[in-house]
Amino acid sequence: MRVAQPEGTQGSLKWMQRAVAWRPDVLQPEALPPLDWVSPLAWDDFAEYRDAAFLARLGLDNLATALAAFWPRRGPQWDGLARFDGGVVLAEAKAHLAEFDTPASAAGATSVAQIAAAFAKVQADLQHGPALLDSEFAASETSGPAISLSALSVPAKSDPSVKGLREPASATPRKTAPSPGVAAAPAADPVTPGHASLSRPRTVAAPQEKDRPDPPRWDRVYYQYANRLAHLWFLRAQGVDAHLLLIGFLGDTERGGPSEAEDWDAVYRRADAALGLPRRHALTPFIHHLSPDTAVLTKPASGDGFA
């Protein structure tokens, strides 16, 4: 679906249109090649795109059937879309903090079931998949081979698409021989009835699958953010080098927007926690945060306005 927009007069609609037209440099993540913005554009009625139309805008028409199987119609309407050599960018823009607190999904019964199934796939990979080693996490890994569905779920040691992922540590401690000249520690004293032993470790049973708490309902909390993550996951699962650009404009005095990037950072940390996401997960290298200052968007860098 192509959704024509008026020229923005306030909020993220205004700043996103101006940034794309006047200062695309402020929307350029350092980790990515130069972006070619294909939405919103003045000559295209500042149109925003959703469903199969956003795929077509990015040159991914061949994925329309797969998207329809993954997500129902009237999916995310993207604030911006861009391409770069070998990949694509989906952009979501905000200008004040209240924009981030979106309502729960209002989808009908059939769509709710499809959305729940999609979220379940994404949550299984992001919440319970292998953890990324913080010490090994490098910015250079933000662009790389696409992740397939099987690679996201069950990474193989030899699979280059899961570089940086580590296997869980063995539950069995490694046995080490005592150092020469050092006496072995005495065995723990037997437990005296009625008294707890301070030397004998207690055995704690590993949690069973049935004991795990239910995952957060992504259709009820931070739903807009959650469905953006789901679409990033979908594209990468289809072999596309897709990236999500989260833009938090600074200095929007008309709407009382934040003046510090740390305010946007705090919002996303809170949302990740509410969604049950670990600090690092399989999509982390492909999510980029930018906080352009609206002060540089008050007038075009050259010319008289929108081309």
CSV table of N, CA, C and O in Angstrom, one decimal, residues 32 44 85 91 98 108 132 156 161 172 193 203 214-215 258 298 302 307:
chain,number,residue,atom,x,y,z
A,32,LEU,N,27.3,1.8,7.9
A,32,LEU,CA,26.7,1.4,6.6
A,32,LEU,C,27.3,2.2,5.4
A,32,LEU,O,27.7,3.3,5.6
A,44,ASP,N,7.3,12.3,-4.9
A,44,ASP,CA,6.4,11.1,-4.7
A,44,ASP,C,5.3,11.4,-3.7
A,44,ASP,O,4.8,10.4,-3.0
A,85,ASP,N,24.3,-0.4,-1.5
A,85,ASP,CA,24.9,-1.4,-2.3
A,85,ASP,C,24.8,-2.7,-1.6
A,85,ASP,O,25.6,-3.0,-0.7
A,91,ALA,N,13.3,2.5,8.2
A,91,ALA,CA,13.5,3.6,9.2
A,91,ALA,C,12.2,3.9,10.0
A,91,ALA,O,11.1,3.9,9.4
A,98,ALA,N,6.5,10.7,23.9
A,98,ALA,CA,5.1,10.1,23.9
A,98,ALA,C,4.8,9.3,22.6
A,98,ALA,O,4.0,8.4,22.7
A,108,GLY,N,-7.9,-8.0,14.0
A,108,GLY,CA,-9.0,-8.9,14.2
A,108,GLY,C,-8.5,-10.3,14.6
A,108,GLY,O,-7.3,-10.6,14.6
A,132,LEU,N,25.3,-13.3,22.6
A,132,LEU,CA,26.4,-12.7,22.0
A,132,LEU,C,27.5,-12.4,23.0
A,132,LEU,O,27.1,-11.8,24.1
A,156,ALA,N,25.2,-23.1,13.5
A,156,ALA,CA,26.2,-24.1,13.4
A,156,ALA,C,27.6,-23.5,13.6
A,156,ALA,O,27.8,-22.3,13.3
A,161,SER,N,27.2,-17.0,9.0
A,161,SER,CA,26.2,-16.0,9.3
A,161,SER,C,26.0,-15.8,10.7
A,161,SER,O,25.3,-14.8,11.2
A,172,THR,N,29.0,-29.0,33.1
A,172,THR,CA,29.9,-29.8,33.9
A,172,THR,C,31.2,-29.0,34.1
A,172,THR,O,31.9,-28.7,33.1
A,193,PRO,N,22.0,-33.5,61.6
A,193,PRO,CA,20.5,-33.3,61.6
A,193,PRO,C,20.1,-32.0,62.3
A,193,PRO,O,20.6,-31.7,63.3
A,203,THR,N,22.3,-28.9,45.4
A,203,THR,CA,22.1,-29.1,44.0
A,203,THR,C,20.8,-28.5,43.6
A,203,THR,O,19.7,-28.7,44.2
A,214,ASP,N,5.8,-17.5,30.9
A,214,ASP,CA,5.4,-17.2,29.5
A,214,ASP,C,6.1,-15.9,29.0
A,214,ASP,O,6.3,-15.0,29.8
A,215,PRO,N,6.5,-15.9,27.8
A,215,PRO,CA,7.2,-14.7,27.2
A,215,PRO,C,6.2,-13.5,27.2
A,215,PRO,O,5.0,-13.7,27.2
A,258,PRO,N,12.9,15.5,23.5
A,258,PRO,CA,14.1,15.5,24.3
A,258,PRO,C,15.2,16.3,23.6
A,258,PRO,O,15.2,16.5,22.4
A,298,THR,N,16.2,23.5,10.0
A,298,THR,CA,15.3,24.6,9.9
A,298,THR,C,15.2,25.2,8.5
A,298,THR,O,14.2,25.9,8.2
A,302,SER,N,20.7,24.1,0.6
A,302,SER,CA,20.8,24.9,-0.6
A,302,SER,C,19.5,24.9,-1.3
A,302,SER,O,18.6,24.0,-1.0
A,307,ALA,N,12.7,19.8,-3.5
A,307,ALA,CA,12.9,19.7,-4.9
A,307,ALA,C,11.7,19.0,-5.5
A,307,ALA,O,11.1,18.1,-4.9
